[in-house]
Short mmCIF file of C-alpha atoms and ligand atoms in Angstrom, two decimals:
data_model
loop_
_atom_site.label_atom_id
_atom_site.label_comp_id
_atom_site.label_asym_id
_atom_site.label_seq_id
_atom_site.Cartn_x
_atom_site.Cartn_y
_atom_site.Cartn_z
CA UNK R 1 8.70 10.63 -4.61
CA UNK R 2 8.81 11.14 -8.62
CA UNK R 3 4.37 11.53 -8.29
CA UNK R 4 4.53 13.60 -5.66
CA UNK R 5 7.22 16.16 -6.80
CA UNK R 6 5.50 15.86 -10.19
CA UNK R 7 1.99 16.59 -8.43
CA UNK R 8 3.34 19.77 -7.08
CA UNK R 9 5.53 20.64 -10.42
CA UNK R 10 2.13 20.38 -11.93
CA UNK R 11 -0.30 22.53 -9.77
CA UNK R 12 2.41 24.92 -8.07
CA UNK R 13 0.86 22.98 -4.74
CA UNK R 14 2.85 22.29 -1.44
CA UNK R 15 0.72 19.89 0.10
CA UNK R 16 -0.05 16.35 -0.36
CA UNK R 17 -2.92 14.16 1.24
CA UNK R 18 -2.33 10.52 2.27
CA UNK R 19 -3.63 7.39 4.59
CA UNK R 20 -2.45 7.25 7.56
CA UNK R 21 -0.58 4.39 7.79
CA UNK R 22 0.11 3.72 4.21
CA UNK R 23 3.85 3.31 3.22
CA UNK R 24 5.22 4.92 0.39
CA UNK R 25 8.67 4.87 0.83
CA UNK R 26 11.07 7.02 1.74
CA UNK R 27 10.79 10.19 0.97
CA UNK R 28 10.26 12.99 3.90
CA UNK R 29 6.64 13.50 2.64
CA UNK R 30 5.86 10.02 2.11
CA UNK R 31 6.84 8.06 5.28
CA UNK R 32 5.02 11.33 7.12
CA UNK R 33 2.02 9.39 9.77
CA UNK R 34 3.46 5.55 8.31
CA UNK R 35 3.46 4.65 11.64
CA UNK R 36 1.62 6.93 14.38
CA UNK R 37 1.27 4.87 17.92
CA UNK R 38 -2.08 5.68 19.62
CA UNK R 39 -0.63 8.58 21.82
CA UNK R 40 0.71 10.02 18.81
CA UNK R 41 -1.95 9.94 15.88
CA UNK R 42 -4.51 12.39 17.17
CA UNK R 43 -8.42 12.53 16.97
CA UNK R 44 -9.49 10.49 13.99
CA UNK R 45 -11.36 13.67 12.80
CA UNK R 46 -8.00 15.76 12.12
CA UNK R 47 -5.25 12.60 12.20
CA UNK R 48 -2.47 14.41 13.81
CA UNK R 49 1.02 14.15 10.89
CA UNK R 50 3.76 12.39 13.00
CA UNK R 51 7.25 12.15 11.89
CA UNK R 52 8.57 8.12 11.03
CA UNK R 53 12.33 9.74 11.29
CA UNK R 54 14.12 11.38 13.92
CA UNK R 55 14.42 14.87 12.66
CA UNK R 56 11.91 15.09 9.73
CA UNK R 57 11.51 18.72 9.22
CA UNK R 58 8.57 20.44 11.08
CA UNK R 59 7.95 21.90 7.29
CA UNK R 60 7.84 18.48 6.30
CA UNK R 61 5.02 17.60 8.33
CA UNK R 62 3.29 20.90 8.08
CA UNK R 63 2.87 20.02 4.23
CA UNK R 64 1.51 16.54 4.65
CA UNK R 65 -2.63 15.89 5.43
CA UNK R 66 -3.34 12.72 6.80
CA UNK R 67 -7.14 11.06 5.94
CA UNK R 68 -8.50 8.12 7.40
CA UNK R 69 -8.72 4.59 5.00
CA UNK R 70 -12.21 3.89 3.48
CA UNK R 71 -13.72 6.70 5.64
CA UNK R 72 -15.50 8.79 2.88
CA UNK R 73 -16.86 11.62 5.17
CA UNK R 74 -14.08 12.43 7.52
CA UNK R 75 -11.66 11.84 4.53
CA UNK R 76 -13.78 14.70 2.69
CA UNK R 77 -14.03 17.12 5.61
CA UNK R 78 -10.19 17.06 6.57
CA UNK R 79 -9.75 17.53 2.55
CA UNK R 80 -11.82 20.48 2.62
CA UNK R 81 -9.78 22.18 4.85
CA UNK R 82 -6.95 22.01 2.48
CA UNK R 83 -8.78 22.00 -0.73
CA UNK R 84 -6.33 25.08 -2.46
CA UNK R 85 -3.42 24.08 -1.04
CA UNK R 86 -3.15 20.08 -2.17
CA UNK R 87 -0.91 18.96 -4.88
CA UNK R 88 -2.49 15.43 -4.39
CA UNK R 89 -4.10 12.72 -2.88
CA UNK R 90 -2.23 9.63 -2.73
CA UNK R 91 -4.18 6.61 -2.26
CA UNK R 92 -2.58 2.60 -2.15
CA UNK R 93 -5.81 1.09 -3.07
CA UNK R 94 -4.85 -2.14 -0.84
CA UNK R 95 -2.15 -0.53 1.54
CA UNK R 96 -0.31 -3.33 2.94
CA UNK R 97 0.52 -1.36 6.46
CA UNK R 98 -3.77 -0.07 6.86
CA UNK R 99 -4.33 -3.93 6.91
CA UNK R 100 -4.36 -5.45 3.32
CA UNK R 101 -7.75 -4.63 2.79
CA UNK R 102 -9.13 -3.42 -0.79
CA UNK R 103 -10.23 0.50 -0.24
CA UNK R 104 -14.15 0.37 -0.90
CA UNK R 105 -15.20 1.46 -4.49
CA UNK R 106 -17.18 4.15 -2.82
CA UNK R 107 -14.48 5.40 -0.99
CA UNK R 108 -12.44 5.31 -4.05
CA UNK R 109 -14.96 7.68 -6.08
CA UNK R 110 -15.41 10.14 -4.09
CA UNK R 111 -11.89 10.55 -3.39
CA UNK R 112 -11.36 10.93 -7.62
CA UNK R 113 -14.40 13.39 -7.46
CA UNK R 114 -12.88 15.43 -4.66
CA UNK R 115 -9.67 15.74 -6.49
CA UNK R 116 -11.01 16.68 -9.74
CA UNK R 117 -13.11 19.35 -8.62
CA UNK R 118 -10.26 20.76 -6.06
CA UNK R 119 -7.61 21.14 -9.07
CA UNK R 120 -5.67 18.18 -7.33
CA UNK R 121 -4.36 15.35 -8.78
CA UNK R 122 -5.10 11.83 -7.85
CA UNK R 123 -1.88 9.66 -7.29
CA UNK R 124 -2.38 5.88 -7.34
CA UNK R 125 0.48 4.06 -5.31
CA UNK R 126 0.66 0.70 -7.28
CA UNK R 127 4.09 -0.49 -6.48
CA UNK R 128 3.24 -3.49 -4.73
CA UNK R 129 -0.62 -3.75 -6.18
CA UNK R 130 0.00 -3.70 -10.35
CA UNK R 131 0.91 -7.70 -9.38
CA UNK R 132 -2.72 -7.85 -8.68
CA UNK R 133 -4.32 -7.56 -11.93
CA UNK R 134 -2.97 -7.38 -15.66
CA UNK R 135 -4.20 -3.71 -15.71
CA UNK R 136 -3.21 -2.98 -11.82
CA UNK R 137 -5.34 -3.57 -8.89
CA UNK R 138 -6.90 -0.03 -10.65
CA UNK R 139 -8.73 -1.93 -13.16
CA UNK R 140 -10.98 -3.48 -10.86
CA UNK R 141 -11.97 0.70 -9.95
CA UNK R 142 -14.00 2.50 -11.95
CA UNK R 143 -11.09 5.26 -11.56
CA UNK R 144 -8.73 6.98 -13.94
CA UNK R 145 -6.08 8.11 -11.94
CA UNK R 146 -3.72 11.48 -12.97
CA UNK R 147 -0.21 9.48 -12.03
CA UNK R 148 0.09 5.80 -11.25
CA UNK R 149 3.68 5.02 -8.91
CA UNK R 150 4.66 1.36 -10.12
CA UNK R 151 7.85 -0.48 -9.00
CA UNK R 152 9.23 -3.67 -7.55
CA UNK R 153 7.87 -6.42 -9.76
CA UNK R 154 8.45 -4.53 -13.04
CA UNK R 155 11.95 -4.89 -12.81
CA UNK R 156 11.50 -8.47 -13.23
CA UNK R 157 13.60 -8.74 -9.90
CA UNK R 158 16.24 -5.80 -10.48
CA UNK R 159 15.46 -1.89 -8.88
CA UNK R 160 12.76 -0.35 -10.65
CA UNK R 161 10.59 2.39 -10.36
CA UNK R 162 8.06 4.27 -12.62
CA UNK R 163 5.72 7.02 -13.16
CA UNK R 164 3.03 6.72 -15.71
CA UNK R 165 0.08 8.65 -16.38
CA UNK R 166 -2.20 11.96 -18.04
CA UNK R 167 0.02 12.87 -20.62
CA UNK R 168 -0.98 16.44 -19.30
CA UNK R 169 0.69 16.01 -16.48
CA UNK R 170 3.84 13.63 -17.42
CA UNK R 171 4.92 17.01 -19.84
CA UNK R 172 6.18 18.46 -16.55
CA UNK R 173 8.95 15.74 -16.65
CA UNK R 174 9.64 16.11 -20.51
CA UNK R 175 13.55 16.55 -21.34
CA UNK R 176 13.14 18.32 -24.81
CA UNK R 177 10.23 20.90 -23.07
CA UNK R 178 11.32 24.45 -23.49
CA UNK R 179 11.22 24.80 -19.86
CA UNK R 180 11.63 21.77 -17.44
CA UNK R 181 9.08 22.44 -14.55
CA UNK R 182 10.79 19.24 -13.14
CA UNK R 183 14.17 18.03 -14.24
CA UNK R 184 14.50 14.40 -13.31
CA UNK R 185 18.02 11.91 -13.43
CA UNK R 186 19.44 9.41 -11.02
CA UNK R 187 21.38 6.34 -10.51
CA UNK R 188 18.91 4.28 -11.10
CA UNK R 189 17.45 5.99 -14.09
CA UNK R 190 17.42 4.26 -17.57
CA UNK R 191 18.82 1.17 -16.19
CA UNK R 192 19.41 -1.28 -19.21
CA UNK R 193 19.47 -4.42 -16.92
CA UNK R 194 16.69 -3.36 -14.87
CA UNK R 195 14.61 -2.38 -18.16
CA UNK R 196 15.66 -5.43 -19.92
CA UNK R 197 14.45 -7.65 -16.80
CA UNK R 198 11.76 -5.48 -16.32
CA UNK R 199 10.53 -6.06 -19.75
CA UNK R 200 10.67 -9.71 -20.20
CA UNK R 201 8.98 -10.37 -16.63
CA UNK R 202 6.04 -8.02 -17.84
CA UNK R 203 6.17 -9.98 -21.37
CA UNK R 204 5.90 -13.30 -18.88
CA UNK R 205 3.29 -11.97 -16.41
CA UNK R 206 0.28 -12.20 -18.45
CA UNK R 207 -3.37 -13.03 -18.04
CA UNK R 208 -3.32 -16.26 -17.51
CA UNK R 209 0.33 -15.74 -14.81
CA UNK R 210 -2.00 -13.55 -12.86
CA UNK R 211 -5.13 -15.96 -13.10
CA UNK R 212 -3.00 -18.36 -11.59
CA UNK R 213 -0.80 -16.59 -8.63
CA UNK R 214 -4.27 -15.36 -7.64
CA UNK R 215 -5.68 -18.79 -7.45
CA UNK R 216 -2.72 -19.88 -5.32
CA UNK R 217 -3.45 -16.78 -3.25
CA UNK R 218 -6.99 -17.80 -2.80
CA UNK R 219 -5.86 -21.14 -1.72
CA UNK R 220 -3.98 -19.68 0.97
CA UNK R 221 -6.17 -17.56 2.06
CA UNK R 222 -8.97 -19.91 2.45
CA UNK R 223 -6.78 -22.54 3.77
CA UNK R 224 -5.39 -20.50 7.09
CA UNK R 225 -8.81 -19.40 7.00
CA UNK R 226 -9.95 -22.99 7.87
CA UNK R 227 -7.05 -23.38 9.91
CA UNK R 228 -7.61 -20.07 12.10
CA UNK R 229 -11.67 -21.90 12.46
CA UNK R 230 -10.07 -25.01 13.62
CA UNK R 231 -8.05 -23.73 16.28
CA UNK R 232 -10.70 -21.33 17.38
CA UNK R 233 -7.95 -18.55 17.63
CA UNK R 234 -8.79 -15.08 17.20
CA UNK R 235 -7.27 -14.39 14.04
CA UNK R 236 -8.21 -13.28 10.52
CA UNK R 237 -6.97 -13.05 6.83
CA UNK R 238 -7.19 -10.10 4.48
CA UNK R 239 -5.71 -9.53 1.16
CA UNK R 240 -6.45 -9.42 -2.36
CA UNK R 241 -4.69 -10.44 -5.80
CA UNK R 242 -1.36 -12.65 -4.93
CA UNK R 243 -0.94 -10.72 -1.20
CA UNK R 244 -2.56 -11.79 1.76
CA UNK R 245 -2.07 -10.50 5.55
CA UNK R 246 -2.75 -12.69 8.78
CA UNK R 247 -3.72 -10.32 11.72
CA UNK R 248 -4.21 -11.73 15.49
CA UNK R 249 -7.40 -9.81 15.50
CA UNK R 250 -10.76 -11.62 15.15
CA UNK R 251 -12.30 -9.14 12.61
CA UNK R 252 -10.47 -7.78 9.91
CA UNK R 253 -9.50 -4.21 10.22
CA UNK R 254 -10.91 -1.46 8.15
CA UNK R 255 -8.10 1.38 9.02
CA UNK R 256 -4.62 1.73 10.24
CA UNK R 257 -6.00 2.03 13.74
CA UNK R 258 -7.74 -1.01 13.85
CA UNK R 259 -5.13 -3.13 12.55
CA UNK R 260 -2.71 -1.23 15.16
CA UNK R 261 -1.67 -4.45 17.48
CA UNK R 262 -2.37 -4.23 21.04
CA UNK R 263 0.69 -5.44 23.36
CA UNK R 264 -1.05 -9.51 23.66
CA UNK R 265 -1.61 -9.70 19.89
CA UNK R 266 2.04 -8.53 19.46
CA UNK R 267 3.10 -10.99 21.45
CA UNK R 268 0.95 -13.55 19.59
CA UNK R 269 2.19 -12.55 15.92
CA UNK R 270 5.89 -12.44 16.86
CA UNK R 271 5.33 -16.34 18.06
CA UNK R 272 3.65 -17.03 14.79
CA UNK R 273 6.63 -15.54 13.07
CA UNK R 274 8.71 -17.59 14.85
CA UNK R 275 7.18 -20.61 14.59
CA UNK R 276 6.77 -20.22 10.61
CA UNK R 277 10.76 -19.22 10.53
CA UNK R 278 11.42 -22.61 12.23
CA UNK R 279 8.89 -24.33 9.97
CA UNK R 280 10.95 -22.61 6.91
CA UNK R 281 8.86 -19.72 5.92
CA UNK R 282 10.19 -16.20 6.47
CA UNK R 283 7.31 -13.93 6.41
CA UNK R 284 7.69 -10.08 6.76
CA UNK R 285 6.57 -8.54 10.49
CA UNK R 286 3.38 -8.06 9.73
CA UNK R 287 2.58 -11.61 8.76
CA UNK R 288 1.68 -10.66 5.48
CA UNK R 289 2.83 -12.73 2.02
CA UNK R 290 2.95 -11.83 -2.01
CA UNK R 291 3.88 -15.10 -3.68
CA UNK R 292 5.92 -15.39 -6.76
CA UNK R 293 5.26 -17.20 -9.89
CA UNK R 294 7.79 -20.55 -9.50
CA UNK R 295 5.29 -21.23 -6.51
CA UNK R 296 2.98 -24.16 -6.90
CA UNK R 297 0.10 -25.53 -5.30
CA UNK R 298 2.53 -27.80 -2.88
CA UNK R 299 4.09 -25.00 -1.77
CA UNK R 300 1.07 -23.09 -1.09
CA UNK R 301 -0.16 -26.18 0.82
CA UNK R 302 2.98 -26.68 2.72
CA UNK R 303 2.75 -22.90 3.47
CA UNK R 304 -0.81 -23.95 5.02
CA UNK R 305 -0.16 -26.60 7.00
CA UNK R 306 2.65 -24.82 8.79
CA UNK R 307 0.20 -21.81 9.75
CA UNK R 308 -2.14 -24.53 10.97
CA UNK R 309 0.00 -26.42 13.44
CA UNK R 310 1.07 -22.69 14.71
CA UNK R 311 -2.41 -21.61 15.70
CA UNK R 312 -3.15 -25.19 17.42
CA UNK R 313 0.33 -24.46 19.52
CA UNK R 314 -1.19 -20.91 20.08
CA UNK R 315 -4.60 -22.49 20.94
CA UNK R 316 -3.01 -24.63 23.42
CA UNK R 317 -1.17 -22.30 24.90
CA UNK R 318 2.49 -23.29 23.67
C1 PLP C 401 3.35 0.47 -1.58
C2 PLP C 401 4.73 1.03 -1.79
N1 PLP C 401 4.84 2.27 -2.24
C3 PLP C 401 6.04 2.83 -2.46
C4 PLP C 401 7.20 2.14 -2.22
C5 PLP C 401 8.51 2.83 -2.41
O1 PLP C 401 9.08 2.56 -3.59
P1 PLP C 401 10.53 3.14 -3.85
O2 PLP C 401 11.41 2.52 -2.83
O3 PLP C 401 10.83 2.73 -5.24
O4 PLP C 401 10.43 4.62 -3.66
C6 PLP C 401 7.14 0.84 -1.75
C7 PLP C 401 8.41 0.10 -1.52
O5 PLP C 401 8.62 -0.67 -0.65
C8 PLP C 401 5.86 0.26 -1.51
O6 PLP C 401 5.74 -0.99 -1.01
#
């Protein structure tokens, strides 16, 4: 919310570009097209902007352009349309609800190109991704974003969010400016516990922390892998970092749409969910997982082995 409002403090812009699909929280803007049905989202060309809540205001919507995931082209041309009007583009370079799937470096550039020669800004969404890489899944990008959202894991376990970014840009949020362009307090603001957390779980998460939670990812990931091979299910894992996803689909998606679960692969996930919850793994409802750094490799295997015997139960029909 703090990026966006800052976007549009910035360039005296109303409207905002996102995924469709990609959460962002809550905001009105944010959660605009997080979770279109099929009837709902429109020709892929101009993604129509459907409301999550129950009386999100028509403005609300009107304000909110929705692009297609790693889809350079149509991305551009529904941009275009809107090129005076955007604030920013808001991109989750691995949005957990589009699939898991890393955003393509192409896809990436030309989105930061776009922006920079519209006079928008480009707002990386990194509040579940930063736990990919020291630097944020960013680092792996040939990309300078103008704002970076972080959160969650930089609280060290307490509520945190941030903003960071262009110094430029940050001014518009300065207390001691001469004029505020966006005054900004809160409960949750200047936290000492959350800082304090915050700071010592940063001072613990270092190179080698992330070397290691990724390798344990890996490990997972290629382990249901083998598992989903076994069984001969149709099933597939995407991910990146310390995240990974499990989708009932045999290829991985590339877009919200694609990942979008038909009524029989709903059916299929909610029985994996169950059978991990009665194997002791509670996994979030769209089967994905970000592990955490007490986790070891016996975990990770135990973790395996559990999603193994579930896909032979859904191979054999169970
Ligand atoms: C990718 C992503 N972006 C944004 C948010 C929202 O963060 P906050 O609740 O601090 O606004 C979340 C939180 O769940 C998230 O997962």
């Amino acid at each position: 919310m703090v990026a966006i409002k800052a976007s549009r403090a910035f360039t005296n812009r109303p409207k905002i570009a996102k995924v469709e699909g990609a959460y962002h929280g809550v905001y009105d803007y944010a959660e605009v097209s997080q979770a279109p049905r099929p009837e709902t989202w429109g020709s892929i060309d101009r993604p129509e902007s459907v409301p999550l809540v129950h009386g999100t205001p028509a403005s609300a919507l009107g304000d909110v352009v929705i692009i297609p995931f790693n889809d350079p082209e149509r991305a551009i041309a529904i941009l275009d349309r809107h090129a005076d009007d955007l604030a920013c583009v808001l991109l989750d370079l691995m949005p957990h609800r589009v699939g898991l799937k890393p955003a393509d470096p192409d896809f990436v550039t030309v989105i930061r190109e776009w922006a920079t020669r519209n006079g928008s800004l480009l707002v990386l969404d990194e509040v579940i991704t930063f736990r990919t890489e020291h630097g944020g899944l960013q680092s792996r990008y040939d990309v300078t974003p103008d704002l970076t959202a972080i959160g969650k894991m930089i609280g060290g376990g307490f509520p945190v969010g941030a903003v960071v970014g262009r110094s430029e840009v940050m001014e518009v949020l300065n207390p001691r400016a001469k004029r505020v362009l966006f005054p900004h307090s809160g409960t949750f603001s200047a936290n000492p516990i959350s800082t304090t957390a915050g700071l010592v779980a940063m001072e613990l998460f270092d190179e080698a922390a992330v070397a290691r939670l990724n390798a344990l990812a890996d490990r997972a990931m290629k382990g249901i892998e083998a598992a989903i091979a076994e069984s001969g299910v149709p099933a597939c894992v995407t991910g990146g970092g310390s995240m990974f996803r499990v989708h009932m689909k045999p290829q991985p998606p590339r877009n919200f749409r694609e990942s979008y679960l038909t009524p029989e692969e709903n059916i299929r996930l909610k029985a994996l969910l169950e059978h991990m919850f009665a194997e002791g793994f509670i996994l979030i409802n769209t089967c994905s997982a970000t592990l955490s750094t007490p986790m070891t490799e016996s975990e990770i295997d135990q973790l395996v082995a559990a999603f193994g015997r579930g896909f032979e139960k859904m191979a054999a029909g169970v």
